[in-house]
Short mmCIF file of C-alpha atoms and ligand atoms in Angstrom, two decimals:
data_model
loop_
_atom_site.label_atom_id
_atom_site.label_comp_id
_atom_site.label_asym_id
_atom_site.label_seq_id
_atom_site.Cartn_x
_atom_site.Cartn_y
_atom_site.Cartn_z
CA MET A 1 58.53 66.31 -29.36
CA LYS A 2 61.81 65.87 -31.17
CA ARG A 3 64.93 65.77 -29.06
CA ARG A 4 66.45 68.90 -30.56
CA GLU A 5 63.23 70.82 -29.83
CA PHE A 6 63.47 69.50 -26.29
CA VAL A 7 66.96 70.73 -25.73
CA GLY A 8 65.87 74.17 -26.89
CA ALA A 9 62.69 73.99 -24.84
CA GLY A 10 64.56 72.70 -21.82
CA PHE A 11 66.89 75.62 -21.67
CA ALA A 12 64.19 78.11 -22.69
CA LEU A 13 62.10 76.75 -19.82
CA ALA A 14 64.52 78.37 -17.43
CA ALA A 15 62.15 81.29 -16.93
CA THR A 16 59.39 79.01 -15.64
CA TRP A 17 61.67 76.36 -14.09
CA PRO A 18 60.02 74.84 -11.02
CA LEU A 19 63.13 75.16 -8.87
CA PRO A 20 64.09 78.85 -8.58
CA GLY A 21 67.69 78.05 -7.71
CA TRP A 22 68.14 75.99 -10.81
CA SER A 23 66.51 78.48 -13.13
CA ALA A 24 68.86 81.17 -11.90
CA VAL A 25 71.84 78.96 -12.61
CA LEU A 26 70.57 78.02 -16.05
CA GLN A 27 69.83 81.58 -17.03
CA LYS A 28 73.28 82.63 -16.00
CA SER A 29 75.47 79.88 -17.33
CA GLY A 30 73.31 77.00 -18.62
CA ASP A 31 75.05 74.74 -16.14
CA LEU A 32 73.13 72.11 -14.17
CA PRO A 33 73.70 71.36 -10.49
CA ALA A 34 73.99 67.62 -9.97
CA LYS A 35 75.36 64.93 -7.67
CA SER A 36 78.62 63.12 -8.20
CA LEU A 37 79.16 59.39 -7.73
CA ASP A 38 80.09 59.89 -4.10
CA GLY A 39 77.25 62.32 -3.41
CA ALA A 40 79.18 65.59 -3.68
CA ASP A 41 77.72 68.61 -5.49
CA LEU A 42 78.92 69.21 -9.01
CA MET A 43 78.03 71.39 -11.98
CA LEU A 44 77.32 69.86 -15.36
CA PRO A 45 78.36 72.36 -18.04
CA GLY A 46 75.34 73.33 -20.14
CA SER A 47 77.35 72.84 -23.33
CA SER A 48 78.14 69.22 -22.33
CA VAL A 49 74.51 68.51 -21.57
CA GLU A 50 73.49 69.97 -24.90
CA ALA A 51 76.11 67.90 -26.75
CA PHE A 52 74.96 64.79 -24.85
CA ALA A 53 71.32 65.43 -25.82
CA ALA A 54 72.35 65.97 -29.44
CA SER A 55 74.19 62.64 -29.48
CA LEU A 56 71.13 60.60 -28.51
CA ARG A 57 68.36 59.18 -30.67
CA GLY A 58 66.04 59.12 -27.63
CA ASP A 59 65.04 62.08 -25.47
CA LEU A 60 67.10 63.56 -22.70
CA LEU A 61 64.62 64.68 -20.06
CA MET A 62 65.01 67.25 -17.34
CA GLN A 63 62.66 68.49 -14.70
CA GLY A 64 59.97 70.66 -16.31
CA HIS A 65 59.53 68.44 -19.36
CA GLU A 66 56.02 66.99 -19.65
CA ALA A 67 57.35 63.42 -19.83
CA TYR A 68 59.77 63.81 -16.92
CA ASP A 69 57.48 62.83 -14.04
CA GLY A 70 56.07 59.81 -15.83
CA ARG A 71 59.56 58.57 -16.61
CA ARG A 72 61.13 59.19 -13.23
CA ARG A 73 58.50 57.31 -11.18
CA VAL A 74 59.41 53.80 -10.09
CA TRP A 75 57.29 50.88 -8.86
CA ASN A 76 57.92 51.54 -5.16
CA ALA A 77 56.50 55.00 -4.38
CA MET A 78 58.75 55.15 -1.29
CA PHE A 79 61.45 56.35 -3.69
CA ASP A 80 60.22 59.68 -5.03
CA LYS A 81 63.54 60.86 -6.42
CA LYS A 82 64.36 63.57 -8.93
CA PRO A 83 67.28 62.77 -11.23
CA VAL A 84 68.84 65.74 -12.95
CA LEU A 85 68.76 63.95 -16.31
CA ILE A 86 66.90 60.94 -17.70
CA ALA A 87 68.42 59.50 -20.86
CA CYS A 88 65.60 57.64 -22.62
CA CYS A 89 67.76 55.20 -24.57
CA THR A 90 66.47 53.69 -27.79
CA GLY A 91 69.31 51.22 -28.30
CA THR A 92 72.91 50.31 -27.56
CA SER A 93 74.26 53.46 -29.19
CA ASP A 94 72.32 55.70 -26.77
CA VAL A 95 73.39 53.53 -23.82
CA ARG A 96 77.05 53.92 -24.79
CA ARG A 97 76.66 57.73 -25.00
CA ALA A 98 74.95 57.79 -21.61
CA VAL A 99 77.64 55.65 -19.98
CA ASP A 100 80.38 57.84 -21.49
CA PHE A 101 78.66 61.01 -20.24
CA ALA A 102 78.20 59.56 -16.75
CA ARG A 103 81.80 58.36 -16.52
CA GLU A 104 83.33 61.57 -17.89
CA HIS A 105 81.45 63.67 -15.31
CA ARG A 106 81.67 61.14 -12.47
CA LEU A 107 77.91 61.59 -12.28
CA LEU A 108 75.74 59.57 -9.90
CA THR A 109 74.14 57.00 -12.20
CA ALA A 110 71.15 54.67 -11.99
CA VAL A 111 70.17 52.10 -14.60
CA ARG A 112 66.48 51.47 -15.02
CA ALA A 113 64.74 48.62 -16.80
CA GLY A 114 61.34 47.67 -15.31
CA GLY A 115 61.80 50.03 -12.35
CA HIS A 116 60.77 47.31 -9.85
CA SER A 117 63.69 47.49 -7.48
CA PHE A 118 62.18 47.09 -3.99
CA SER A 119 64.88 49.37 -2.60
CA GLY A 120 64.57 52.05 -5.29
CA LYS A 121 67.97 51.36 -6.86
CA SER A 122 66.92 52.29 -10.40
CA THR A 123 66.50 55.96 -9.67
CA CYS A 124 68.57 58.62 -7.93
CA GLU A 125 68.46 62.15 -6.60
CA GLY A 126 70.38 64.65 -8.69
CA GLY A 127 72.09 62.09 -10.94
CA LEU A 128 71.53 60.47 -14.33
CA VAL A 129 69.04 57.70 -15.01
CA ILE A 130 69.96 55.49 -17.96
CA ASP A 131 66.40 54.57 -18.83
CA LEU A 132 65.82 51.46 -20.96
CA GLN A 133 62.02 51.63 -20.97
CA SER A 134 61.86 52.27 -24.72
CA MET A 135 63.93 49.17 -25.51
CA ARG A 136 61.14 46.60 -25.45
CA GLY A 137 61.59 44.33 -28.48
CA VAL A 138 61.15 40.57 -27.92
CA ARG A 139 61.86 38.19 -30.79
CA VAL A 140 61.37 34.46 -30.53
CA ASP A 141 63.12 31.97 -32.80
CA PRO A 142 60.91 28.87 -32.40
CA ALA A 143 63.28 26.59 -34.31
CA ALA A 144 66.30 27.50 -32.19
CA ARG A 145 64.09 27.84 -29.08
CA ARG A 146 65.60 31.17 -28.21
CA ALA A 147 64.14 34.53 -27.18
CA TYR A 148 66.10 37.71 -27.96
CA VAL A 149 64.94 40.29 -25.47
CA GLU A 150 65.80 43.99 -25.32
CA ALA A 151 66.72 45.02 -21.80
CA GLY A 152 63.72 47.28 -21.09
CA SER A 153 61.22 44.48 -21.74
CA LEU A 154 58.77 43.43 -19.07
CA LEU A 155 58.16 39.82 -18.12
CA GLY A 156 54.63 39.89 -19.53
CA GLU A 157 56.06 40.80 -22.93
CA LEU A 158 58.52 37.91 -22.81
CA ASP A 159 55.84 35.41 -21.68
CA HIS A 160 53.40 36.65 -24.33
CA GLU A 161 55.78 36.18 -27.25
CA CYS A 162 56.95 32.77 -26.02
CA ALA A 163 53.42 31.44 -25.45
CA ALA A 164 52.52 32.07 -29.09
CA PHE A 165 54.94 29.24 -29.97
CA GLY A 166 54.08 26.91 -27.09
CA LEU A 167 57.38 27.89 -25.46
CA ALA A 168 58.33 29.36 -22.09
CA THR A 169 61.19 30.05 -19.75
CA THR A 170 61.27 30.94 -16.05
CA ALA A 171 59.99 34.45 -15.37
CA GLY A 172 58.82 36.12 -12.15
CA ILE A 173 55.27 36.09 -10.87
CA VAL A 174 54.24 39.67 -11.75
CA SER A 175 53.97 40.58 -15.40
CA HIS A 176 54.96 44.24 -15.05
CA THR A 177 58.40 43.39 -13.53
CA GLY A 178 61.44 44.05 -15.74
CA ALA A 179 63.14 41.03 -17.30
CA ALA A 180 66.64 42.53 -16.99
CA GLY A 181 66.76 43.39 -13.28
CA LEU A 182 65.10 40.10 -12.36
CA THR A 183 67.40 37.98 -14.52
CA LEU A 184 70.64 39.70 -13.52
CA GLY A 185 69.92 38.93 -9.86
CA GLY A 186 68.62 35.37 -10.42
CA GLY A 187 64.93 35.07 -11.27
CA PHE A 188 62.49 32.83 -9.37
CA GLY A 189 59.13 31.97 -10.82
CA ARG A 190 56.28 29.54 -11.30
CA LEU A 191 58.37 27.42 -13.71
CA GLY A 192 61.61 27.55 -11.75
CA ARG A 193 61.52 24.10 -10.13
CA ARG A 194 61.28 22.74 -13.66
CA PHE A 195 63.56 25.04 -15.69
CA GLY A 196 65.79 26.72 -13.06
CA LEU A 197 66.34 30.42 -12.42
CA SER A 198 65.77 32.90 -15.23
CA CYS A 199 69.54 33.47 -15.25
CA ASP A 200 70.14 29.72 -15.64
CA ASN A 201 68.30 29.98 -18.94
CA VAL A 202 70.38 32.82 -20.35
CA THR A 203 72.63 31.90 -23.26
CA ALA A 204 74.11 35.37 -23.85
CA PHE A 205 74.05 38.99 -22.71
CA ASP A 206 74.85 42.14 -24.68
CA LEU A 207 76.58 44.59 -22.37
CA VAL A 208 78.00 48.12 -22.32
CA THR A 209 80.76 48.26 -19.71
CA ALA A 210 81.78 51.31 -17.65
CA ASP A 211 84.44 52.27 -20.22
CA GLY A 212 81.70 52.45 -22.87
CA HIS A 213 82.76 49.28 -24.69
CA PHE A 214 80.22 46.85 -26.08
CA LEU A 215 80.71 43.19 -25.20
CA ARG A 216 78.86 39.97 -25.70
CA ALA A 217 79.03 37.58 -22.77
CA SER A 218 78.21 33.92 -23.28
CA GLY A 219 79.74 30.50 -22.62
CA ASP A 220 82.23 31.19 -25.45
CA GLU A 221 82.85 34.92 -25.21
CA ASN A 222 83.82 36.81 -22.04
CA ALA A 223 82.90 33.76 -20.03
CA ASP A 224 83.99 35.42 -16.76
CA LEU A 225 81.43 38.16 -17.27
CA PHE A 226 78.82 35.62 -18.33
CA TRP A 227 79.37 33.94 -14.98
CA GLY A 228 79.08 37.23 -13.06
CA LEU A 229 76.01 38.49 -14.87
CA ARG A 230 74.07 35.42 -13.78
CA GLY A 231 73.35 36.51 -10.22
CA GLY A 232 75.77 39.43 -9.81
CA GLY A 233 73.16 42.05 -10.74
CA GLY A 234 73.89 45.27 -12.63
CA ASN A 235 77.43 45.63 -11.28
CA PHE A 236 79.39 45.19 -14.50
CA GLY A 237 77.69 47.44 -17.00
CA VAL A 238 74.41 48.13 -18.72
CA VAL A 239 72.93 45.00 -20.26
CA THR A 240 71.21 45.98 -23.49
CA ALA A 241 69.82 42.59 -24.57
CA ILE A 242 69.42 39.07 -23.19
CA GLU A 243 69.16 35.81 -25.09
CA TYR A 244 67.15 33.10 -23.30
CA ARG A 245 66.83 29.35 -23.83
CA LEU A 246 63.17 28.35 -24.20
CA HIS A 247 61.33 25.13 -23.37
CA ARG A 248 58.28 23.44 -24.82
CA MET A 249 55.27 23.95 -22.58
CA ASN A 250 51.50 23.68 -22.88
CA PRO A 251 50.31 27.34 -22.79
CA VAL A 252 47.35 26.18 -20.65
CA ILE A 253 48.29 25.17 -17.12
CA LEU A 254 46.32 24.10 -14.05
CA GLY A 255 46.35 27.02 -11.66
CA GLY A 256 44.58 28.84 -8.87
CA TYR A 257 44.38 29.13 -5.12
CA LEU A 258 43.53 26.95 -2.14
CA GLY A 259 42.62 28.68 1.12
CA TRP A 260 42.22 27.62 4.74
CA PRO A 261 41.34 29.58 7.90
CA ILE A 262 44.30 30.47 10.11
CA SER A 263 43.19 27.85 12.65
CA GLN A 264 44.49 25.20 10.20
CA ALA A 265 47.72 27.06 9.40
CA ARG A 266 50.01 24.90 11.53
CA ASP A 267 48.86 21.67 9.86
CA VAL A 268 48.85 23.20 6.39
CA MET A 269 52.40 24.54 6.77
CA ARG A 270 53.72 21.21 8.05
CA TYR A 271 51.97 19.45 5.18
CA TYR A 272 53.43 21.93 2.67
CA ARG A 273 56.90 21.46 4.14
CA ASP A 274 56.60 17.66 3.94
CA ILE A 275 55.12 17.25 0.47
CA MET A 276 56.86 19.98 -1.51
CA PRO A 277 60.19 18.15 -2.00
CA THR A 278 58.34 14.97 -3.05
CA LEU A 279 56.27 16.59 -5.78
CA PRO A 280 57.10 16.61 -9.52
CA GLU A 281 59.00 19.66 -10.77
CA GLU A 282 56.08 20.72 -12.92
CA LEU A 283 54.35 21.79 -9.72
CA PHE A 284 54.90 25.19 -8.13
CA ILE A 285 53.24 25.88 -4.80
CA GLU A 286 53.63 29.12 -2.93
CA CYS A 287 52.36 28.96 0.64
CA ALA A 288 51.39 32.31 2.20
CA LEU A 289 49.98 33.74 5.40
CA LEU A 290 47.83 36.69 4.52
CA TRP A 291 44.92 38.87 5.59
CA GLN A 292 41.89 38.05 3.49
CA LYS A 293 38.20 38.81 3.84
CA ASP A 294 38.74 40.52 7.20
CA ALA A 295 40.62 37.60 8.73
CA PRO A 296 44.08 36.05 8.75
CA SER A 297 44.33 32.97 6.59
CA ILE A 298 46.72 30.57 4.90
CA ALA A 299 46.69 29.98 1.17
CA MET A 300 48.53 28.01 -1.49
CA GLU A 301 49.02 29.33 -4.98
CA ILE A 302 49.24 26.40 -7.37
CA CYS A 303 50.70 26.25 -10.88
CA TRP A 304 50.97 22.85 -12.58
CA SER A 305 52.70 23.18 -15.95
CA GLY A 306 52.70 19.52 -17.04
CA ASP A 307 50.17 17.04 -18.41
CA HIS A 308 46.69 17.91 -17.12
CA ALA A 309 45.52 14.38 -16.19
CA GLU A 310 48.69 13.84 -14.17
CA GLY A 311 48.28 17.26 -12.60
CA GLU A 312 44.71 16.51 -11.51
CA ALA A 313 45.99 13.32 -9.85
CA GLN A 314 48.88 15.12 -8.12
CA LEU A 315 46.62 17.89 -6.87
CA LYS A 316 43.81 15.66 -5.60
CA PRO A 317 45.25 14.96 -2.11
CA ILE A 318 46.42 18.56 -1.72
CA ARG A 319 42.94 19.90 -2.50
CA ALA A 320 41.48 17.45 0.02
CA PHE A 321 43.88 18.35 2.84
CA GLY A 322 42.17 19.64 5.98
CA LYS A 323 39.08 21.68 5.31
CA PRO A 324 39.85 24.23 2.60
CA VAL A 325 37.37 27.09 2.42
CA PHE A 326 38.49 28.18 -1.04
CA ASP A 327 39.49 26.28 -4.18
CA ASP A 328 39.43 27.77 -7.68
CA ILE A 329 42.06 25.56 -9.36
CA ALA A 330 41.19 25.15 -13.03
CA PRO A 331 42.80 25.09 -16.47
CA ILE A 332 43.97 28.60 -17.30
CA ARG A 333 46.38 30.19 -19.75
CA TYR A 334 49.85 30.47 -18.22
CA VAL A 335 50.09 34.11 -19.36
CA ASP A 336 46.89 34.88 -17.46
CA MET A 337 48.17 33.21 -14.30
CA GLN A 338 51.28 35.36 -14.67
CA THR A 339 49.06 38.44 -14.07
CA PHE A 340 47.30 37.12 -10.92
CA SER A 341 49.42 39.24 -8.56
CA ASP A 342 49.67 42.29 -10.84
CA GLN A 343 47.04 44.23 -8.88
CA SER A 344 48.05 43.31 -5.33
CA LEU A 345 51.60 44.39 -6.23
CA ALA A 346 50.51 47.31 -8.39
CA ILE A 347 52.85 50.07 -9.55
CA GLY A 348 52.88 53.21 -7.37
CA LYS A 349 52.05 51.87 -3.92
CA TYR A 350 54.43 52.06 -0.92
CA TYR A 351 56.34 48.84 -0.26
CA TYR A 352 58.78 47.24 2.11
CA ALA A 353 60.19 43.69 2.12
CA LYS A 354 62.59 41.34 3.92
CA ASN A 355 63.66 37.90 2.74
CA GLY A 356 65.91 34.94 3.35
CA PHE A 357 66.61 31.38 2.18
CA LEU A 358 65.75 28.36 4.34
CA GLN A 359 67.69 25.13 4.03
CA ALA A 360 65.08 23.38 6.20
CA LEU A 361 61.84 24.20 7.99
CA THR A 362 61.40 22.50 11.37
CA ASP A 363 58.22 22.21 13.44
CA ASP A 364 59.67 24.81 15.82
CA GLY A 365 60.41 27.07 12.88
CA ILE A 366 56.81 26.80 11.72
CA ASP A 367 55.56 27.68 15.21
CA LEU A 368 57.82 30.72 15.29
CA VAL A 369 56.63 31.88 11.87
CA LEU A 370 52.99 31.55 12.92
CA ASP A 371 53.61 33.31 16.20
CA VAL A 372 55.38 36.26 14.58
CA TYR A 373 52.78 36.54 11.81
CA GLN A 374 49.75 36.37 14.10
CA ARG A 375 50.98 39.12 16.38
CA ASP A 376 50.15 41.67 13.67
CA PRO A 377 48.54 39.80 10.75
CA LYS A 378 47.65 42.91 8.76
CA LEU A 379 51.21 44.20 8.71
CA PHE A 380 52.63 42.01 5.94
CA VAL A 381 52.12 38.94 3.77
CA LEU A 382 54.53 36.13 4.66
CA PHE A 383 55.31 33.73 1.83
CA PHE A 384 57.30 30.55 1.17
CA ASP A 385 58.35 29.58 -2.35
CA PRO A 386 60.08 26.30 -3.22
CA CYS A 387 63.78 26.44 -4.22
CA ASP A 388 64.40 22.78 -5.02
CA GLY A 389 64.35 20.89 -8.31
CA ALA A 390 66.25 22.52 -11.17
CA TYR A 391 67.32 25.44 -8.98
CA ARG A 392 69.46 23.11 -6.89
CA ARG A 393 70.94 21.15 -9.78
CA VAL A 394 73.27 24.04 -10.60
CA ALA A 395 76.49 24.14 -8.55
CA PRO A 396 76.87 27.20 -6.26
CA ASP A 397 80.01 28.29 -8.16
CA ALA A 398 78.64 27.63 -11.66
CA THR A 399 76.99 31.07 -11.70
CA ALA A 400 77.37 34.10 -9.44
CA PHE A 401 73.96 33.31 -7.88
CA PRO A 402 75.06 31.55 -4.69
CA ASN A 403 72.01 30.19 -2.86
CA ARG A 404 71.78 26.74 -4.42
CA ASP A 405 71.34 24.77 -1.21
CA ALA A 406 68.03 26.35 -0.17
CA MET A 407 64.75 24.48 0.04
CA TYR A 408 62.48 27.49 0.55
CA TRP A 409 62.59 31.20 -0.06
CA MET A 410 60.82 33.10 2.73
CA GLY A 411 59.71 36.70 2.34
CA LEU A 412 57.72 39.38 4.14
CA VAL A 413 56.09 41.94 1.86
CA ALA A 414 54.13 44.94 3.08
CA ALA A 415 52.16 47.34 0.86
CA TRP A 416 50.46 50.60 1.78
CA ASP A 417 48.40 53.10 -0.21
CA SER A 418 49.93 56.08 1.53
CA PRO A 419 53.33 56.81 3.07
CA GLU A 420 51.75 57.89 6.37
CA GLY A 421 53.12 55.94 9.30
CA ALA A 422 55.41 53.93 7.01
CA ASP A 423 58.50 54.49 9.15
CA ALA A 424 56.84 53.00 12.24
CA LYS A 425 55.51 50.05 10.24
CA ILE A 426 58.92 49.42 8.71
CA GLU A 427 60.43 49.37 12.18
CA LYS A 428 57.86 46.75 13.23
CA ILE A 429 58.69 44.64 10.17
CA ARG A 430 62.40 44.87 10.96
CA THR A 431 61.64 43.68 14.49
CA ALA A 432 59.58 40.77 13.16
CA TRP A 433 62.37 39.91 10.74
CA ARG A 434 65.00 39.91 13.49
CA GLU A 435 63.02 37.06 15.08
CA LEU A 436 62.66 35.10 11.84
CA GLU A 437 66.11 35.72 10.38
CA PRO A 438 67.82 32.93 12.39
CA LEU A 439 65.72 30.44 10.39
CA ALA A 440 67.43 31.63 7.21
CA ARG A 441 70.91 31.54 5.72
CA GLY A 442 71.53 33.97 2.90
CA PHE A 443 69.13 36.28 1.14
CA TYR A 444 67.94 37.07 -2.36
CA ALA A 445 69.91 40.14 -3.46
CA ASN A 446 67.05 41.23 -5.76
CA LEU A 447 65.01 41.99 -2.64
CA SER A 448 67.81 43.19 -0.39
CA ASP A 449 67.78 46.60 1.25
CA ALA A 450 70.11 49.00 3.04
CA ASP A 451 70.09 46.77 6.16
CA GLU A 452 72.35 44.24 4.45
CA THR A 453 75.93 44.76 5.63
CA MET A 454 79.14 43.77 3.87
CA LYS A 455 79.35 40.83 6.26
CA ALA A 456 75.88 39.73 5.17
CA TYR A 457 77.02 39.96 1.54
CA ARG A 458 80.12 37.94 2.31
CA ASP A 459 78.05 35.28 4.06
CA ASN A 460 75.53 35.27 1.24
CA TYR A 461 77.89 35.08 -1.73
CA GLY A 462 80.51 32.92 0.00
CA ALA A 463 83.42 32.07 -2.28
CA ASN A 464 81.63 33.75 -5.20
CA LEU A 465 82.16 37.18 -3.64
CA GLU A 466 85.90 37.29 -4.30
CA ARG A 467 85.35 36.37 -7.91
CA LEU A 468 82.68 39.07 -8.20
CA VAL A 469 85.00 41.66 -6.64
CA ALA A 470 87.77 40.75 -9.12
CA LEU A 471 85.32 41.09 -12.01
CA LYS A 472 84.13 44.44 -10.67
CA ALA A 473 87.71 45.70 -10.40
CA LYS A 474 88.36 44.59 -13.99
CA HIS A 475 85.23 46.07 -15.56
CA ASP A 476 84.13 48.93 -13.28
CA ALA A 477 87.00 50.01 -11.04
CA MET A 478 85.40 53.42 -10.38
CA ASN A 479 82.16 51.74 -9.30
CA LEU A 480 80.12 53.77 -11.79
CA PHE A 481 77.38 51.15 -11.46
CA ARG A 482 76.85 51.32 -7.70
CA LEU A 483 73.09 51.68 -7.44
CA ASN A 484 72.41 47.95 -7.27
CA ALA A 485 73.21 45.09 -4.89
CA ASN A 486 76.65 46.59 -4.99
CA VAL A 487 79.85 44.61 -5.25
CA PRO A 488 82.76 46.95 -4.46
CA PRO A 489 85.90 46.84 -6.66
CA LYS A 490 87.92 45.93 -3.56
CA ILE A 491 87.15 44.64 -0.06
P1 FAD B 1 64.85 47.93 -11.98
O1 FAD B 1 64.38 48.68 -10.78
O2 FAD B 1 64.77 48.60 -13.29
O3 FAD B 1 66.32 47.42 -11.73
C1 FAD B 1 66.68 46.70 -10.59
C2 FAD B 1 68.19 46.70 -10.45
O4 FAD B 1 68.78 46.07 -11.57
C3 FAD B 1 68.80 48.08 -10.37
O5 FAD B 1 69.94 48.07 -9.55
C4 FAD B 1 69.18 48.34 -11.80
O6 FAD B 1 70.20 49.29 -11.92
C5 FAD B 1 69.61 46.98 -12.28
N1 FAD B 1 69.34 46.81 -13.71
C6 FAD B 1 68.13 46.71 -14.29
N2 FAD B 1 68.28 46.54 -15.62
C7 FAD B 1 69.60 46.55 -15.85
C8 FAD B 1 70.37 46.43 -17.03
N3 FAD B 1 69.79 46.25 -18.22
N4 FAD B 1 71.71 46.48 -16.94
C9 FAD B 1 72.31 46.63 -15.72
N5 FAD B 1 71.62 46.77 -14.58
C10 FAD B 1 70.29 46.72 -14.65
N6 FAD B 1 62.03 38.35 -8.25
C11 FAD B 1 62.01 37.06 -8.60
O7 FAD B 1 63.05 36.43 -8.73
N7 FAD B 1 60.84 36.41 -8.83
C12 FAD B 1 59.65 37.03 -8.74
O8 FAD B 1 58.61 36.42 -8.96
C13 FAD B 1 59.64 38.41 -8.39
N8 FAD B 1 58.48 39.08 -8.32
C14 FAD B 1 58.50 40.43 -8.11
C15 FAD B 1 57.31 41.14 -8.15
C16 FAD B 1 57.31 42.50 -7.96
C17 FAD B 1 56.05 43.27 -8.01
C18 FAD B 1 58.53 43.17 -7.69
C19 FAD B 1 58.54 44.63 -7.44
C20 FAD B 1 59.71 42.47 -7.64
C21 FAD B 1 59.71 41.10 -7.85
N9 FAD B 1 60.89 40.36 -7.82
C22 FAD B 1 60.88 39.04 -8.15
C23 FAD B 1 62.17 41.02 -7.53
C24 FAD B 1 62.80 41.48 -8.85
O9 FAD B 1 63.59 40.41 -9.33
C25 FAD B 1 63.66 42.71 -8.66
O10 FAD B 1 62.90 43.73 -8.09
C26 FAD B 1 64.27 43.15 -9.99
O11 FAD B 1 65.40 43.92 -9.71
C27 FAD B 1 63.32 43.91 -10.86
O12 FAD B 1 63.89 44.18 -12.09
P2 FAD B 1 63.49 45.51 -12.90
O13 FAD B 1 64.21 45.49 -14.18
O14 FAD B 1 62.02 45.67 -12.92
O15 FAD B 1 64.02 46.58 -11.89
#
């Protein structure tokens, strides 16, 4: 359906509008009830909405349109919100119109790329969603070793284009995650010990700021913003494209899982803790406590991205440790490994997560982790990812991402097929986390939730917070972009 038809259809739909209150309003005045930035009720004049729709190349969706429900849904079904408008942007021009419209009406605004925010930050109730899902172009320049990525692209699309040239950069571990949200907050992945965070590999961002201006941020242009966009999330505007540095890499890696019964978990965790910092940076090992085949167990996910003969040698003692009951490590295409967790973290289930960074993991810490996990081993998966190697070679103040002194990233992730009983389970997870949290210092803002206080943010970002606040005040003083790991314009 063409946009102009939609606008007509949208207003004509008033007679069959699913919300009686709204249809009455529309029939009378064409105005739309909506939420302001601070949550107050407001009316969007019908004529403004119509002019906004007419200014876009993409569709402007409202409730009642056949595409509305598909577009409004996000990865975490816990957040079943109904925005008043979804601007399906096709490029920077549409993004600028959407930002102008939002600012002029002080309209509650969410920015959506892959829609994988754990805490549902890329949607909103009664506001505007600036939806980048149609902006999915990825172009690789093999000679320059650069990828030019539109901001709605998913990680699988980035990996796929890079692999065709024997190139790669750090991306997250689930292929349907959005590249933009992940990169703006940092970006851990199976190649991170070797190449650093996804944001460490960015050479430039294209950005529309709250005043509707288009900027390029790189080492040479708007360097302050370039600093802030690498770890400061979506606070400073809508990123419309990202340019990444790429690295040569064999598209076939050695990957798979090793599994042990929970009775060996203590030894396996100590072993993991001891060997991880000694291993070459081509090796990624995630260690996880999880319920599998009707029993609690401990597993390692392995990804070796270097020379295969050397990888076999490095992995030999690990595969022989204790008495593993599962081992499927084999040569596999990196892009296939990047889909291994796509199903267990599928779109549309109900999720909750907590996380923190560990600078060390003591024997006592391991005992505590095992104790907390085994009390209710079906409640969540508990994972450790390495944060050493290239991650730590970047100074904490070189980018806005602050947690450069960590050795491990620890997370609890729970998934349910239905929302029933979720509140009680979330409370149990919070209780478990309160016991584990003292092991950690700082957290990954891309997985943060409403529990994180301003003090926690201050502790997490350290000296970087003041710089982020100054940037926010300069580029978004009205805090138009507040549905994110929000940095206020003043503290
Ligand atoms: P969205 O929900 O679209 O956006 C997330 C936040 O970023 C929102 O606040 C949004 O407004 C903002 N944002 C998104 N795009 C833009 C933009 N273009 N301009 C301005 N603001 C924007 N993290 C890792 O580091 N490594 C992993 O391996 C990893 N795996 C994950 C697997 C799954 C299944 C999930 C759900 C998350 C994972 N994460 C991982 C966390 C992930 O980094 C965040 O959830 C991230 O925010 C997702 O980005 P998105 O674009 O999909 O999300």
